[in-house]
Coordinates of C-alpha atoms and ligand atoms in Angstrom, one line a residue:
M283 CA -19.1 -9.4 7.5
H284 CA -17.9 -5.6 8.1
E285 CA -21.0 -4.9 9.7
D286 CA -20.2 -7.8 12.4
K287 CA -16.7 -5.8 12.7
V288 CA -18.3 -2.7 13.3
A289 CA -20.3 -4.1 16.0
F290 CA -17.8 -5.9 17.7
I291 CA -15.4 -2.8 18.0
L292 CA -18.1 -0.7 19.0
F293 CA -19.0 -3.5 21.7
V294 CA -15.4 -3.8 23.1
F295 CA -15.3 0.0 23.2
L296 CA -18.4 0.3 25.4
I297 CA -17.8 -2.7 27.2
I298 CA -14.3 -1.6 28.1
S299 CA -15.6 2.1 29.0
S300 CA -18.6 0.8 31.1
C301 CA -16.6 -1.6 33.0
L302 CA -13.0 0.3 33.6
C303 CA -13.8 1.7 36.9
H304 CA -14.5 -1.7 38.7
S305 CA -12.9 -4.5 36.8
S306 CA -9.3 -5.5 36.1
P307 CA -8.2 -6.0 32.6
V308 CA -8.9 -9.9 32.8
D309 CA -12.3 -9.5 33.7
I310 CA -13.1 -7.0 31.0
W311 CA -11.6 -9.3 27.9
R312 CA -13.5 -12.3 29.8
I313 CA -16.8 -10.4 29.5
V314 CA -16.0 -9.2 26.1
L315 CA -15.4 -12.5 24.4
E316 CA -18.5 -14.2 26.0
P317 CA -20.5 -15.1 23.1
Q318 CA -23.9 -14.1 24.5
N319 CA -22.6 -10.4 25.2
I320 CA -21.4 -10.2 21.7
Q321 CA -24.7 -11.2 20.4
H322 CA -26.7 -9.1 22.7
V323 CA -24.6 -5.9 22.0
K324 CA -24.5 -6.2 18.2
R325 CA -28.6 -6.1 18.6
S326 CA -29.0 -3.5 20.9
R327 CA -26.1 -1.0 21.4
I328 CA -25.2 -0.4 18.0
R329 CA -28.5 1.4 17.4
L330 CA -28.1 3.5 20.3
R331 CA -24.8 5.1 18.7
A332 CA -25.8 5.4 14.9
T333 CA -29.1 7.4 14.6
Q334 CA -28.1 9.0 11.2
D335 CA -27.7 7.7 7.7
I336 CA -24.6 9.1 5.6
P337 CA -26.1 12.4 4.4
H338 CA -27.8 13.3 7.5
L339 CA -24.3 12.4 9.3
A340 CA -22.6 14.4 6.9
V341 CA -24.6 17.7 7.8
H342 CA -24.3 16.7 11.6
I343 CA -20.6 16.4 11.4
G344 CA -20.1 19.6 9.4
L345 CA -20.0 18.5 6.1
S346 CA -22.5 20.9 4.7
D347 CA -21.1 21.2 1.0
L348 CA -20.6 17.0 0.8
A349 CA -24.3 17.0 1.9
S350 CA -25.5 19.3 -0.7
F351 CA -23.2 17.9 -3.3
I352 CA -24.7 14.5 -2.8
Y353 CA -28.1 15.8 -3.0
R354 CA -27.2 17.7 -6.3
A355 CA -25.6 14.7 -7.9
G356 CA -28.6 12.6 -7.0
L357 CA -26.7 10.2 -4.9
T358 CA -28.9 10.8 -1.7
D359 CA -30.9 7.5 -2.5
T360 CA -28.0 5.4 -2.7
L361 CA -26.2 6.9 0.2
S362 CA -29.2 6.5 2.5
S363 CA -29.7 2.7 1.3
K364 CA -28.8 0.0 3.5
G365 CA -25.2 -0.1 1.9
P366 CA -22.8 -0.2 4.2
F367 CA -20.7 2.5 2.7
T368 CA -17.4 4.0 3.4
V369 CA -17.4 7.8 2.1
F370 CA -14.3 9.8 2.3
G371 CA -15.9 13.1 2.8
P372 CA -14.1 16.3 2.1
S373 CA -14.5 19.2 4.3
D374 CA -16.1 22.4 3.4
L375 CA -12.7 24.0 3.3
A376 CA -11.4 21.1 0.8
F377 CA -14.0 22.0 -1.5
F378 CA -13.3 25.7 -1.1
Q379 CA -9.7 25.0 -1.8
L380 CA -9.9 23.6 -5.1
P381 CA -8.8 25.7 -8.1
P382 CA -11.7 28.1 -9.2
E383 CA -12.1 26.6 -12.6
S384 CA -12.5 23.0 -11.1
R385 CA -14.9 24.4 -8.6
K386 CA -16.8 26.1 -11.7
V387 CA -17.3 23.3 -13.6
L388 CA -18.4 21.1 -10.4
F389 CA -21.0 23.7 -9.8
T390 CA -22.1 23.5 -13.3
N391 CA -21.8 19.9 -14.4
N392 CA -23.8 17.5 -12.3
T393 CA -22.4 14.4 -14.3
L394 CA -19.1 15.3 -13.3
L395 CA -19.9 16.0 -10.0
K396 CA -21.5 12.7 -9.5
E397 CA -18.5 10.9 -10.7
L398 CA -16.0 12.9 -8.5
L399 CA -18.4 11.7 -5.7
E400 CA -18.5 8.2 -6.6
Y401 CA -14.6 8.1 -6.2
H402 CA -15.2 9.2 -2.5
V403 CA -17.3 6.1 -1.8
V404 CA -16.5 2.5 -1.5
K405 CA -18.7 -0.4 -0.4
G406 CA -18.2 -1.8 3.0
S407 CA -17.5 -0.1 6.4
Y408 CA -13.9 0.5 7.1
F409 CA -12.4 1.9 10.4
Q410 CA -9.3 3.8 9.8
S411 CA -7.6 1.1 11.9
Q412 CA -8.7 -1.6 9.2
F413 CA -6.8 0.4 6.4
K414 CA -3.5 -1.0 5.4
N415 CA -0.7 0.9 3.7
E416 CA -0.7 0.9 0.0
E417 CA -4.4 -0.9 0.0
L418 CA -6.5 -0.2 -3.2
L419 CA -9.8 0.4 -2.6
D420 CA -12.5 -0.1 -5.5
S421 CA -14.6 3.3 -5.7
L422 CA -18.3 3.4 -6.9
L423 CA -16.6 5.2 -9.8
P424 CA -16.0 1.9 -12.0
G425 CA -12.5 1.2 -12.7
Y426 CA -10.7 3.8 -10.2
K427 CA -9.4 3.0 -7.0
I428 CA -8.6 5.0 -3.7
R429 CA -5.1 4.3 -2.5
I430 CA -4.7 4.2 1.1
N431 CA -1.5 5.1 2.5
K432 CA -0.4 5.1 6.4
Y433 CA 2.4 6.9 7.5
K434 CA 3.9 5.8 10.6
K435 CA 6.3 8.5 11.2
N436 CA 3.6 11.1 11.6
T437 CA 0.4 8.9 12.5
V438 CA -1.1 10.2 9.2
T439 CA -3.6 8.3 7.2
T440 CA -4.3 9.3 3.4
A441 CA -6.8 8.4 0.8
S442 CA -5.3 8.9 -2.4
G443 CA -3.3 11.6 -1.0
A444 CA -5.9 13.4 1.0
P445 CA -5.3 13.4 4.9
L446 CA -7.9 11.8 7.0
Y447 CA -9.0 14.3 9.9
L448 CA -12.2 13.2 11.5
Q449 CA -12.3 9.6 11.6
D450 CA -14.6 6.6 12.0
Q451 CA -17.8 8.9 12.2
I452 CA -20.4 5.9 12.4
A453 CA -23.7 6.1 10.4
T454 CA -26.5 3.8 10.2
N455 CA -25.5 2.6 6.8
G456 CA -21.7 3.0 7.1
I457 CA -18.9 5.4 8.0
I458 CA -17.7 8.7 7.0
Q459 CA -13.9 9.2 7.2
S460 CA -13.4 13.0 6.4
L461 CA -10.7 14.7 4.5
T462 CA -9.0 18.1 4.3
S463 CA -8.8 17.8 0.7
V464 CA -10.7 16.5 -2.5
M465 CA -9.5 13.1 -3.8
I466 CA -9.1 13.5 -7.7
P467 CA -9.6 10.2 -9.6
P468 CA -5.9 9.1 -11.3
A469 CA -5.9 9.6 -15.0
G470 CA -3.0 6.8 -15.6
T471 CA 0.3 5.7 -14.6
I472 CA 3.0 7.9 -14.5
T473 CA 4.1 7.4 -18.0
Y474 CA 0.8 8.4 -19.1
F475 CA 0.9 11.3 -17.0
V476 CA 4.2 12.4 -18.2
K477 CA 3.2 12.0 -22.0
T478 CA -0.3 13.5 -21.9
M479 CA 0.9 16.7 -20.1
S480 CA 2.2 19.2 -22.2
A481 CA 4.6 20.8 -19.3
F482 CA 6.5 17.5 -19.4
S483 CA 8.2 17.3 -23.0
I484 CA 11.8 17.0 -21.8
L485 CA 11.0 14.6 -19.0
L486 CA 9.0 12.8 -21.5
K487 CA 12.1 12.3 -23.8
A488 CA 14.2 11.8 -20.8
V489 CA 12.4 8.7 -19.7
S490 CA 12.0 7.2 -22.8
V491 CA 16.2 7.5 -23.6
A492 CA 16.8 6.2 -20.2
G493 CA 14.3 3.2 -21.0
L494 CA 12.1 3.9 -18.1
A495 CA 8.9 4.3 -19.4
D496 CA 7.9 0.6 -19.1
I497 CA 8.6 0.7 -15.4
L498 CA 7.1 3.9 -14.7
N499 CA 3.9 2.3 -16.3
G500 CA 4.0 -0.8 -14.0
A501 CA 2.4 -1.4 -11.0
G502 CA 5.0 0.2 -8.8
P503 CA 4.0 2.1 -6.7
F504 CA 6.7 4.8 -7.1
T505 CA 6.9 8.6 -6.4
L506 CA 8.2 10.6 -8.8
F507 CA 9.6 14.0 -8.7
A508 CA 8.7 15.5 -11.8
P509 CA 10.9 18.3 -13.4
S510 CA 8.7 20.3 -15.7
D511 CA 10.3 21.7 -18.9
E512 CA 11.0 24.9 -17.4
A513 CA 12.7 23.0 -14.8
F514 CA 15.3 21.2 -17.7
F515 CA 15.6 24.6 -19.3
K516 CA 17.3 25.9 -16.2
L517 CA 20.4 23.5 -17.1
P518 CA 23.0 25.0 -19.5
S519 CA 21.8 23.7 -22.9
A520 CA 24.8 22.0 -23.5
E521 CA 24.6 19.9 -20.5
L522 CA 20.9 19.2 -21.3
D523 CA 22.1 17.9 -24.5
K524 CA 24.7 15.7 -23.0
L525 CA 22.2 14.3 -20.3
L526 CA 19.5 13.2 -23.3
N527 CA 22.0 11.6 -25.0
D528 CA 23.7 9.5 -22.4
P529 CA 21.3 6.7 -21.3
K530 CA 23.1 5.5 -18.5
L531 CA 23.4 9.1 -17.0
I532 CA 19.9 10.2 -17.5
K533 CA 18.7 6.8 -16.0
N534 CA 20.7 7.5 -13.1
I535 CA 19.5 11.4 -12.6
L536 CA 15.8 10.0 -13.0
L537 CA 16.1 7.4 -10.4
Y538 CA 17.6 10.0 -8.2
H539 CA 14.0 11.8 -8.5
T540 CA 12.1 8.3 -7.8
L541 CA 11.2 6.8 -4.5
K542 CA 10.1 3.5 -3.8
G543 CA 6.2 3.3 -2.7
T544 CA 3.7 6.3 -2.9
V545 CA 4.7 9.2 -0.8
Y546 CA 2.3 12.1 -0.9
S547 CA 3.3 15.2 1.0
A548 CA 1.3 14.6 4.1
G549 CA 3.6 11.6 4.7
L550 CA 6.9 13.9 4.3
T551 CA 8.5 15.6 7.5
N552 CA 10.6 18.7 7.8
G553 CA 14.3 18.0 7.6
E554 CA 14.1 14.3 7.0
T555 CA 16.0 12.7 4.2
V556 CA 14.5 10.2 1.9
Q557 CA 16.2 7.4 0.0
T558 CA 15.6 7.5 -3.9
I559 CA 15.3 4.3 -5.9
S560 CA 18.9 4.8 -6.9
N561 CA 19.9 4.8 -3.1
M562 CA 20.9 8.1 -2.5
S563 CA 19.3 10.5 0.0
I564 CA 17.1 13.8 -0.9
N565 CA 16.4 16.1 1.7
I566 CA 13.0 17.4 2.3
T567 CA 12.2 20.8 3.9
I568 CA 8.9 22.4 4.8
T569 CA 8.1 25.8 4.9
S570 CA 5.1 28.0 4.6
Q571 CA 5.6 28.2 1.1
G572 CA 5.5 24.6 0.7
V573 CA 7.8 21.6 0.2
E574 CA 11.3 21.6 -1.2
V575 CA 13.2 18.6 -2.3
N576 CA 17.1 19.5 -2.0
D577 CA 17.0 22.8 -3.7
A578 CA 13.9 22.3 -6.2
M579 CA 10.5 23.8 -5.1
V580 CA 7.5 21.6 -5.2
T581 CA 5.2 23.7 -7.6
M582 CA 2.2 21.1 -7.9
P583 CA 2.3 18.4 -5.1
D584 CA 0.1 15.1 -4.8
I585 CA -0.7 14.1 -8.1
T586 CA -2.3 10.9 -7.9
V587 CA -1.4 8.3 -10.7
T588 CA -2.6 4.7 -10.7
N589 CA 0.7 3.5 -9.7
G590 CA 1.7 6.3 -7.1
A591 CA 2.3 9.9 -6.9
V592 CA 3.9 12.5 -8.7
H593 CA 5.0 16.1 -7.4
V594 CA 6.2 18.7 -9.9
I595 CA 9.3 20.4 -9.0
N596 CA 10.9 23.5 -10.7
A597 CA 14.5 22.3 -10.9
V598 CA 16.4 19.3 -11.8
L599 CA 18.0 17.1 -9.0
L600 CA 21.4 16.3 -9.5
P601 CA 23.1 13.8 -7.3
S602 CA 26.3 15.6 -5.4
N603 CA 28.5 12.8 -6.6
L604 CA 27.0 12.8 -10.2
N605 CA 30.7 11.6 -11.6
S606 CA 30.5 8.5 -9.7
V607 CA 27.2 8.2 -10.3
T608 CA 27.9 7.8 -14.0
N609 CA 30.2 4.7 -13.5
D610 CA 27.4 2.4 -12.9
R611 CA 27.6 2.4 -9.2
Y612 CA 23.9 2.2 -8.6
L613 CA 22.6 0.4 -11.6
H614 CA 21.9 -2.8 -10.0
F615 CA 19.2 -1.3 -8.2
F616 CA 17.4 -1.0 -11.2
D617 CA 18.1 -4.5 -12.7
N618 CA 16.3 -5.6 -9.3
L619 CA 13.3 -3.6 -9.7
N620 CA 12.4 -5.5 -13.0
N621 CA 12.0 -8.7 -10.7
E622 CA 10.7 -6.8 -7.7
F623 CA 7.8 -5.1 -9.5
N624 CA 5.4 -6.3 -12.0
I625 CA 5.8 -4.4 -15.3
V626 CA 3.2 -3.7 -17.6
N627 CA 4.3 -3.3 -21.3
Ligands
NAG1020 C1 -20.0 17.0 -18.0 O1 -19.2 16.2 -17.6 C2 -19.4 14.8 -18.1 C3 -18.5 13.5 -17.6 O2 -17.2 14.2 -17.4 C4 -18.8 15.2 -20.1 O3 -19.0 13.9 -20.5 C5 -19.9 16.3 -20.3 O4 -19.4 16.5 -21.5 C6 -19.9 17.5 -19.2 N1 -20.9 18.5 -20.0 C7 -20.9 19.6 -20.3 C8 -22.1 20.2 -20.5 O5 -19.7 20.2 -20.1
NAG1021 C1 22.0 2.1 0.4 O1 22.7 3.3 1.2 C2 23.2 3.1 2.6 C3 24.0 4.1 2.9 O2 23.6 5.5 2.6 C4 23.8 1.8 2.7 O3 24.1 1.4 4.2 C5 22.8 0.6 2.2 O4 23.5 -0.5 2.4 C6 22.5 0.7 0.8 N1 21.5 -0.1 0.4 C7 21.7 -1.3 -0.5 C8 20.8 -2.0 -1.0 O5 22.9 -1.1 -1.2
NAG1022 C1 21.3 17.3 2.6 O1 21.4 17.6 4.0 C2 22.8 17.5 4.3 C3 22.5 18.2 5.9 O2 22.3 19.7 6.0 C4 23.7 18.0 3.6 O3 25.0 17.7 4.2 C5 23.6 17.7 1.9 O4 24.4 18.4 1.5 C6 22.1 17.9 1.7 N1 22.3 17.0 0.4 C7 21.8 17.5 -0.9 C8 21.5 16.5 -2.1 O5 21.2 18.8 -0.9

């Protein structure tokens, strides 16, 4: 079915480009929609366009590290087979920009390399235009899904947070969508992430006092700006104690750190304000140093979790009208969430 779509879209494109000079739009569509033309082009034209399988096309479009990793991981046969597959292919620079430790492990452990690459492949041919925002695609790594996001305001498409740059590269057995960063498979939900990372012991306590552990373990999707322990310790210790002993207050503060939907940094723009789940706005500033949220700096952006994204920040975000927040003004948003989202306990 996807092959048909690929062929059809290619066909429409070819017909339109070859007819534009001498036909009216009506003529073009009349020709396009004629069944015998569709059949004809499906058989002949597509072969003229795509001459290389996925590994060869990867080399051809400059993804040489990807091609050599595919070979090293023993995935050449799979990715040369009939497929079709869609490969989300990180650029050489993307592989280079991985933290040195990760690069080292990848270069020495072919099992891990294979798993990472399998996370970058899905069955079927997908053009960029066929993706839907928040769509989850099963990767070849069993149990792991790729989350697609399409951000209308800046027309960026991401795959598990990695922006697509060279789109819709057509191979004989599928499509390559190239990426400016490497996708890292999600370890678990937001709650799981907060629980397992030692840098978030205060946040973990806060989430539990606020009664938000279940909802942040649910389907979401959500985006959490996650203050590290270091961020919480910037608060006067009396204040911190007060917060951690006041469930309503801490819930409001945490919801001020949470967005509905998956917002990776590629979907943020400089100077914008975004609404939090507590329906208050936070200010986004993007500088050469990175992303700032109000007065906090994002120290580690774009962590993929199964139910959204996490950005680590170095200061706790406090709503300007903290006092009015404490009187429950915004809590009904939280109550509505229970109905709106599927909660996994
Ligand atoms: C290589 O990676 C796999 C998969 O993550 C892991 O199970 C294995 O222990 C690693 N091997 C070495 C030698 O580190
Ligand atoms: C959220 O706040 C805006 C004003 O900042 C308001 O217009 C809107 O109605 C609020 N949304 C809800 C659901 O109350
Ligand atoms: C966000 O920016 C606006 C305009 O600069 C400012 O008035 C407001 O105080 C800022 N909000 C926060 C929470 O920093």
